[in-house]
Amino acid sequence: MILPIITYPNKQLKVRSSEVTSFNESLHCFLDDMFETMISSNGIGLAAIQVANPIRALILCIPDDEGNQTKENLLEIINPSIHNPKGSTLYQEGCLSVPGFYEDVERYESLTLHYQNRHGDPCVLEASELLAIAIQHEIDHLDGKLFIEKLTYNRRKKFEKEYKKAQKEKK
Ligand code: QAP
Ligand code: CO
């Protein structure tokens, strides 16, 4: 089932999501719906809060060398924490909750991620490049933060102007 995606400036996106404690059938169905929703919207990452569920769960599916996004390279990340962040890098980010806007954001270059999978098993992952960036972007969602909040004052003003204009044109 494809779920509706909440977009800025909906206040729900500012909610801090809660730890997942039950790794049951309903969580598994929800994660499957998140995958279907993300793929149908041409996304590479989606946090549960973006589909109105305030739980600490996110999915990532970085396209392979042929540009394919299969369930084999799907990561389902629950109750994550970042360890040993290193370096810094700039990347032009976008977000399914901020459609049509992209801007450079500074992130750690590499990190170690501790998380649980859909069964509640503890997992550890070393991440760098786009995966490390995507992890940080999605974990920010779990803490109620959007990438546009990391822009400088002037870039943020540019965003507000462009975004409002685009929304008017949509109506
Ligand atoms: C987060 O973002 C991310 O504006 C995932 O019109 C971003 O999947 C991770 C998208 C940058 C790493 C680097 C955005 C699709 C998708 C749009 C997305 C749009 C259509 C964003
Ligand atoms: Co996002």
PDB file of C-alpha atoms and ligand atoms in Angstrom:
ATOM      1  CA  MET A   1       0.000   0.000   0.000  1.00  0.00           C
ATOM      2  CA  ILE A   2       1.298   3.445  -0.944  1.00  0.00           C
ATOM      3  CA  LEU A   3       1.077   5.883   1.981  1.00  0.00           C
ATOM      4  CA  PRO A   4       0.656   9.660   1.693  1.00  0.00           C
ATOM      5  CA  ILE A   5       3.887  11.607   2.349  1.00  0.00           C
ATOM      6  CA  ILE A   6       3.727  14.618   4.677  1.00  0.00           C
ATOM      7  CA  THR A   7       5.380  17.741   3.264  1.00  0.00           C
ATOM      8  CA  TYR A   8       6.869  20.925   4.730  1.00  0.00           C
ATOM      9  CA  PRO A   9       5.593  22.993   6.559  1.00  0.00           C
ATOM     10  CA  ASN A  10       3.427  20.284   8.225  1.00  0.00           C
ATOM     11  CA  LYS A  11       4.226  20.465  11.981  1.00  0.00           C
ATOM     12  CA  GLN A  12       4.232  16.662  12.343  1.00  0.00           C
ATOM     13  CA  LEU A  13       7.680  16.672  10.717  1.00  0.00           C
ATOM     14  CA  LYS A  14       8.998  18.405  13.882  1.00  0.00           C
ATOM     15  CA  VAL A  15       7.935  15.561  16.199  1.00  0.00           C
ATOM     16  CA  ARG A  16      10.669  13.478  17.892  1.00  0.00           C
ATOM     17  CA  SER A  17       9.972   9.831  17.060  1.00  0.00           C
ATOM     18  CA  SER A  18       9.844   7.116  19.767  1.00  0.00           C
ATOM     19  CA  GLU A  19      11.916   3.931  20.100  1.00  0.00           C
ATOM     20  CA  VAL A  20      10.472   0.805  18.501  1.00  0.00           C
ATOM     21  CA  THR A  21       9.788  -1.950  21.062  1.00  0.00           C
ATOM     22  CA  SER A  22       7.649  -4.499  19.130  1.00  0.00           C
ATOM     23  CA  PHE A  23       9.186  -6.166  16.097  1.00  0.00           C
ATOM     24  CA  ASN A  24       5.931  -7.778  15.010  1.00  0.00           C
ATOM     25  CA  GLU A  25       3.852  -8.397  11.898  1.00  0.00           C
ATOM     26  CA  SER A  26       2.406  -4.887  11.932  1.00  0.00           C
ATOM     27  CA  LEU A  27       5.924  -3.365  11.907  1.00  0.00           C
ATOM     28  CA  HIS A  28       6.848  -5.645   8.977  1.00  0.00           C
ATOM     29  CA  CYS A  29       3.751  -4.604   6.984  1.00  0.00           C
ATOM     30  CA  PHE A  30       4.504  -0.964   7.709  1.00  0.00           C
ATOM     31  CA  LEU A  31       8.143  -1.335   6.502  1.00  0.00           C
ATOM     32  CA  ASP A  32       6.868  -2.984   3.293  1.00  0.00           C
ATOM     33  CA  ASP A  33       4.467  -0.058   2.755  1.00  0.00           C
ATOM     34  CA  MET A  34       7.328   2.398   3.347  1.00  0.00           C
ATOM     35  CA  PHE A  35       9.388   0.668   0.627  1.00  0.00           C
ATOM     36  CA  GLU A  36       6.511   0.756  -1.867  1.00  0.00           C
ATOM     37  CA  THR A  37       5.883   4.429  -1.030  1.00  0.00           C
ATOM     38  CA  MET A  38       9.549   5.407  -1.379  1.00  0.00           C
ATOM     39  CA  ILE A  39      10.017   3.622  -4.722  1.00  0.00           C
ATOM     40  CA  SER A  40       6.808   5.040  -6.187  1.00  0.00           C
ATOM     41  CA  SER A  41       7.993   8.572  -5.280  1.00  0.00           C
ATOM     42  CA  ASN A  42      11.530   8.057  -6.707  1.00  0.00           C
ATOM     43  CA  GLY A  43      13.210   8.322  -3.289  1.00  0.00           C
ATOM     44  CA  ILE A  44      16.372   6.708  -1.941  1.00  0.00           C
ATOM     45  CA  GLY A  45      15.478   7.191   1.736  1.00  0.00           C
ATOM     46  CA  LEU A  46      12.358   7.572   3.871  1.00  0.00           C
ATOM     47  CA  ALA A  47      11.782   7.979   7.614  1.00  0.00           C
ATOM     48  CA  ALA A  48       8.583   6.704   9.285  1.00  0.00           C
ATOM     49  CA  ILE A  49       7.551  10.212  10.397  1.00  0.00           C
ATOM     50  CA  GLN A  50       7.327  11.256   6.716  1.00  0.00           C
ATOM     51  CA  VAL A  51       4.336   8.932   6.420  1.00  0.00           C
ATOM     52  CA  ALA A  52       2.881  10.151   9.744  1.00  0.00           C
ATOM     53  CA  ASN A  53       4.209   7.352  11.990  1.00  0.00           C
ATOM     54  CA  PRO A  54       6.420   8.762  14.793  1.00  0.00           C
ATOM     55  CA  ILE A  55       8.628   5.683  15.357  1.00  0.00           C
ATOM     56  CA  ARG A  56      12.435   5.427  15.090  1.00  0.00           C
ATOM     57  CA  ALA A  57      12.460   3.528  11.792  1.00  0.00           C
ATOM     58  CA  LEU A  58      13.888   4.477   8.408  1.00  0.00           C
ATOM     59  CA  ILE A  59      14.657   2.797   5.123  1.00  0.00           C
ATOM     60  CA  LEU A  60      17.405   3.409   2.581  1.00  0.00           C
ATOM     61  CA  CYS A  61      17.866   1.987  -0.893  1.00  0.00           C
ATOM     62  CA  ILE A  62      20.867   3.428  -2.702  1.00  0.00           C
ATOM     63  CA  PRO A  63      20.676   2.551  -6.437  1.00  0.00           C
ATOM     64  CA  ASP A  64      23.293   0.021  -7.669  1.00  0.00           C
ATOM     65  CA  ASP A  65      25.721   0.656 -10.588  1.00  0.00           C
ATOM     66  CA  GLU A  66      22.894   0.084 -13.097  1.00  0.00           C
ATOM     67  CA  GLY A  67      20.618   2.484 -11.220  1.00  0.00           C
ATOM     68  CA  ASN A  68      18.364  -0.298  -9.926  1.00  0.00           C
ATOM     69  CA  GLN A  69      16.761  -0.195  -6.479  1.00  0.00           C
ATOM     70  CA  THR A  70      16.013  -3.772  -5.474  1.00  0.00           C
ATOM     71  CA  LYS A  71      15.004  -5.211  -2.105  1.00  0.00           C
ATOM     72  CA  GLU A  72      18.499  -6.797  -2.000  1.00  0.00           C
ATOM     73  CA  ASN A  73      20.093  -3.406  -1.384  1.00  0.00           C
ATOM     74  CA  LEU A  74      17.315  -2.234   0.930  1.00  0.00           C
ATOM     75  CA  LEU A  75      18.364  -1.314   4.468  1.00  0.00           C
ATOM     76  CA  GLU A  76      15.702  -1.269   7.184  1.00  0.00           C
ATOM     77  CA  ILE A  77      17.134   0.665  10.121  1.00  0.00           C
ATOM     78  CA  ILE A  78      15.419   0.751  13.507  1.00  0.00           C
ATOM     79  CA  ASN A  79      16.491   2.563  16.720  1.00  0.00           C
ATOM     80  CA  PRO A  80      19.756   3.808  15.135  1.00  0.00           C
ATOM     81  CA  SER A  81      22.698   5.564  16.775  1.00  0.00           C
ATOM     82  CA  ILE A  82      25.771   7.118  15.165  1.00  0.00           C
ATOM     83  CA  HIS A  83      29.276   6.283  16.500  1.00  0.00           C
ATOM     84  CA  ASN A  84      32.785   7.471  15.487  1.00  0.00           C
ATOM     85  CA  PRO A  85      31.712  10.198  13.056  1.00  0.00           C
ATOM     86  CA  LYS A  86      34.705  11.362  10.963  1.00  0.00           C
ATOM     87  CA  GLY A  87      35.471  14.145   8.495  1.00  0.00           C
ATOM     88  CA  SER A  88      33.055  16.403   6.695  1.00  0.00           C
ATOM     89  CA  THR A  89      31.591  16.536   3.207  1.00  0.00           C
ATOM     90  CA  LEU A  90      29.151  18.650   1.181  1.00  0.00           C
ATOM     91  CA  TYR A  91      26.330  17.108  -0.840  1.00  0.00           C
ATOM     92  CA  GLN A  92      23.342  18.583  -2.630  1.00  0.00           C
ATOM     93  CA  GLU A  93      20.459  17.063  -0.672  1.00  0.00           C
ATOM     94  CA  GLY A  94      16.772  16.810  -1.388  1.00  0.00           C
ATOM     95  CA  CYS A  95      13.862  15.339   0.594  1.00  0.00           C
ATOM     96  CA  LEU A  96      10.532  13.753  -0.337  1.00  0.00           C
ATOM     97  CA  SER A  97       8.964  16.063   2.284  1.00  0.00           C
ATOM     98  CA  VAL A  98      10.467  19.159   0.628  1.00  0.00           C
ATOM     99  CA  PRO A  99       9.701  18.370  -3.038  1.00  0.00           C
ATOM    100  CA  GLY A 100      11.514  20.241  -5.792  1.00  0.00           C
ATOM    101  CA  PHE A 101      14.208  21.872  -3.623  1.00  0.00           C
ATOM    102  CA  TYR A 102      17.869  20.837  -3.425  1.00  0.00           C
ATOM    103  CA  GLU A 103      20.712  22.521  -1.567  1.00  0.00           C
ATOM    104  CA  ASP A 104      24.239  21.754  -0.330  1.00  0.00           C
ATOM    105  CA  VAL A 105      24.408  20.460   3.246  1.00  0.00           C
ATOM    106  CA  GLU A 106      27.502  19.633   5.342  1.00  0.00           C
ATOM    107  CA  ARG A 107      27.613  16.143   6.893  1.00  0.00           C
ATOM    108  CA  TYR A 108      30.143  13.730   8.413  1.00  0.00           C
ATOM    109  CA  GLU A 109      32.071  11.842   5.739  1.00  0.00           C
ATOM    110  CA  SER A 110      31.967   8.457   7.474  1.00  0.00           C
ATOM    111  CA  LEU A 111      30.441   6.874  10.569  1.00  0.00           C
ATOM    112  CA  THR A 112      29.625   3.616  12.308  1.00  0.00           C
ATOM    113  CA  LEU A 113      25.908   2.911  12.659  1.00  0.00           C
ATOM    114  CA  HIS A 114      24.404   0.751  15.403  1.00  0.00           C
ATOM    115  CA  TYR A 115      20.779  -0.247  14.782  1.00  0.00           C
ATOM    116  CA  GLN A 116      18.243  -3.062  14.852  1.00  0.00           C
ATOM    117  CA  ASN A 117      16.770  -4.837  11.826  1.00  0.00           C
ATOM    118  CA  ARG A 118      13.062  -5.705  11.384  1.00  0.00           C
ATOM    119  CA  HIS A 119      13.465  -8.688  13.730  1.00  0.00           C
ATOM    120  CA  GLY A 120      15.067  -6.638  16.483  1.00  0.00           C
ATOM    121  CA  ASP A 121      18.530  -8.152  15.932  1.00  0.00           C
ATOM    122  CA  PRO A 122      21.394  -5.743  16.737  1.00  0.00           C
ATOM    123  CA  CYS A 123      23.431  -4.740  13.657  1.00  0.00           C
ATOM    124  CA  VAL A 124      26.538  -2.642  12.990  1.00  0.00           C
ATOM    125  CA  LEU A 125      27.352  -0.953   9.688  1.00  0.00           C
ATOM    126  CA  GLU A 126      30.365   1.083   8.509  1.00  0.00           C
ATOM    127  CA  ALA A 127      29.123   3.821   6.193  1.00  0.00           C
ATOM    128  CA  SER A 128      30.778   6.399   3.938  1.00  0.00           C
ATOM    129  CA  GLU A 129      29.888   8.418   0.818  1.00  0.00           C
ATOM    130  CA  LEU A 130      26.213   8.678  -0.136  1.00  0.00           C
ATOM    131  CA  LEU A 131      25.142   6.023   2.371  1.00  0.00           C
ATOM    132  CA  ALA A 132      26.681   7.947   5.299  1.00  0.00           C
ATOM    133  CA  ILE A 133      25.013  11.163   4.103  1.00  0.00           C
ATOM    134  CA  ALA A 134      21.623   9.481   3.689  1.00  0.00           C
ATOM    135  CA  ILE A 135      21.843   7.917   7.173  1.00  0.00           C
ATOM    136  CA  GLN A 136      22.447  11.336   8.760  1.00  0.00           C
ATOM    137  CA  HIS A 137      19.611  12.925   6.742  1.00  0.00           C
ATOM    138  CA  GLU A 138      17.137  10.210   7.805  1.00  0.00           C
ATOM    139  CA  ILE A 139      18.201  10.144  11.488  1.00  0.00           C
ATOM    140  CA  ASP A 140      17.597  13.911  11.571  1.00  0.00           C
ATOM    141  CA  HIS A 141      13.959  13.140  10.617  1.00  0.00           C
ATOM    142  CA  LEU A 142      13.670  10.887  13.701  1.00  0.00           C
ATOM    143  CA  ASP A 143      14.699  13.909  15.788  1.00  0.00           C
ATOM    144  CA  GLY A 144      12.184  16.195  14.050  1.00  0.00           C
ATOM    145  CA  LYS A 145      14.777  17.967  11.894  1.00  0.00           C
ATOM    146  CA  LEU A 146      14.792  18.785   8.169  1.00  0.00           C
ATOM    147  CA  PHE A 147      17.837  19.480   5.970  1.00  0.00           C
ATOM    148  CA  ILE A 148      16.596  23.022   5.283  1.00  0.00           C
ATOM    149  CA  GLU A 149      17.216  23.833   8.982  1.00  0.00           C
ATOM    150  CA  LYS A 150      20.949  23.344   8.332  1.00  0.00           C
ATOM    151  CA  LEU A 151      21.120  26.060   5.656  1.00  0.00           C
ATOM    152  CA  THR A 152      22.671  29.474   6.276  1.00  0.00           C
ATOM    153  CA  TYR A 153      20.267  32.370   6.949  1.00  0.00           C
ATOM    154  CA  ASN A 154      20.451  33.601   3.352  1.00  0.00           C
ATOM    155  CA  ARG A 155      20.013  30.172   1.760  1.00  0.00           C
ATOM    156  CA  ARG A 156      17.054  29.532   4.063  1.00  0.00           C
ATOM    157  CA  LYS A 157      15.434  32.794   2.931  1.00  0.00           C
ATOM    158  CA  LYS A 158      16.027  31.770  -0.706  1.00  0.00           C
ATOM    159  CA  PHE A 159      14.351  28.442   0.070  1.00  0.00           C
ATOM    160  CA  GLU A 160      11.267  29.993   1.741  1.00  0.00           C
ATOM    161  CA  LYS A 161      10.775  32.296  -1.248  1.00  0.00           C
ATOM    162  CA  GLU A 162      11.219  29.592  -3.918  1.00  0.00           C
ATOM    163  CA  TYR A 163       9.130  27.010  -2.048  1.00  0.00           C
ATOM    164  CA  LYS A 164       6.192  29.366  -1.468  1.00  0.00           C
ATOM    165  CA  LYS A 165       6.277  30.393  -5.127  1.00  0.00           C
ATOM    166  CA  ALA A 166       6.304  26.755  -6.288  1.00  0.00           C
ATOM    167  CA  GLN A 167       3.377  25.901  -3.983  1.00  0.00           C
ATOM    168  CA  LYS A 168       1.306  28.806  -5.340  1.00  0.00           C
ATOM    169  CA  GLU A 169       1.978  27.624  -8.896  1.00  0.00           C
ATOM    170  CA  LYS A 170       0.798  24.116  -7.986  1.00  0.00           C
ATOM    171  CA  LYS A 171      -2.628  25.328  -6.773  1.00  0.00           C
TER     172      LYS A 171
HETATM  173  C1  QAP B   1      17.403  11.699   1.534  1.00  0.00           C
HETATM  174  O1  QAP B   1      15.962  11.907  -0.278  1.00  0.00           O
HETATM  175  C2  QAP B   1      18.739  11.998   0.973  1.00  0.00           C
HETATM  176  O2  QAP B   1      12.504  16.911  -4.203  1.00  0.00           O
HETATM  177  C3  QAP B   1      16.487  10.955   0.600  1.00  0.00           C
HETATM  178  O3  QAP B   1      10.910  16.098  -6.203  1.00  0.00           O
HETATM  179  C4  QAP B   1      18.967  13.129   0.219  1.00  0.00           C
HETATM  180  O4  QAP B   1      15.000  10.334  -1.522  1.00  0.00           O
HETATM  181  C5  QAP B   1      19.790  11.174   1.191  1.00  0.00           C
HETATM  182  C6  QAP B   1      13.069  13.311  -3.990  1.00  0.00           C
HETATM  183  C7  QAP B   1      20.221  13.404  -0.281  1.00  0.00           C
HETATM  184  C8  QAP B   1      21.033  11.460   0.697  1.00  0.00           C
HETATM  185  C9  QAP B   1      21.259  12.565  -0.045  1.00  0.00           C
HETATM  186  C10 QAP B   1      13.143  14.658  -3.719  1.00  0.00           C
HETATM  187  C11 QAP B   1      12.247  12.896  -5.012  1.00  0.00           C
HETATM  188  C12 QAP B   1      13.793  12.305  -3.197  1.00  0.00           C
HETATM  189  C13 QAP B   1      12.438  15.576  -4.462  1.00  0.00           C
HETATM  190  C14 QAP B   1      15.180  11.510  -1.315  1.00  0.00           C
HETATM  191  C15 QAP B   1      11.601  15.145  -5.498  1.00  0.00           C
HETATM  192  C16 QAP B   1      11.509  13.800  -5.768  1.00  0.00           C
HETATM  193  C17 QAP B   1      14.559  12.568  -2.121  1.00  0.00           C
HETATM  194 CO    CO B   2      14.106  13.708   4.064  1.00  0.00          CO
END
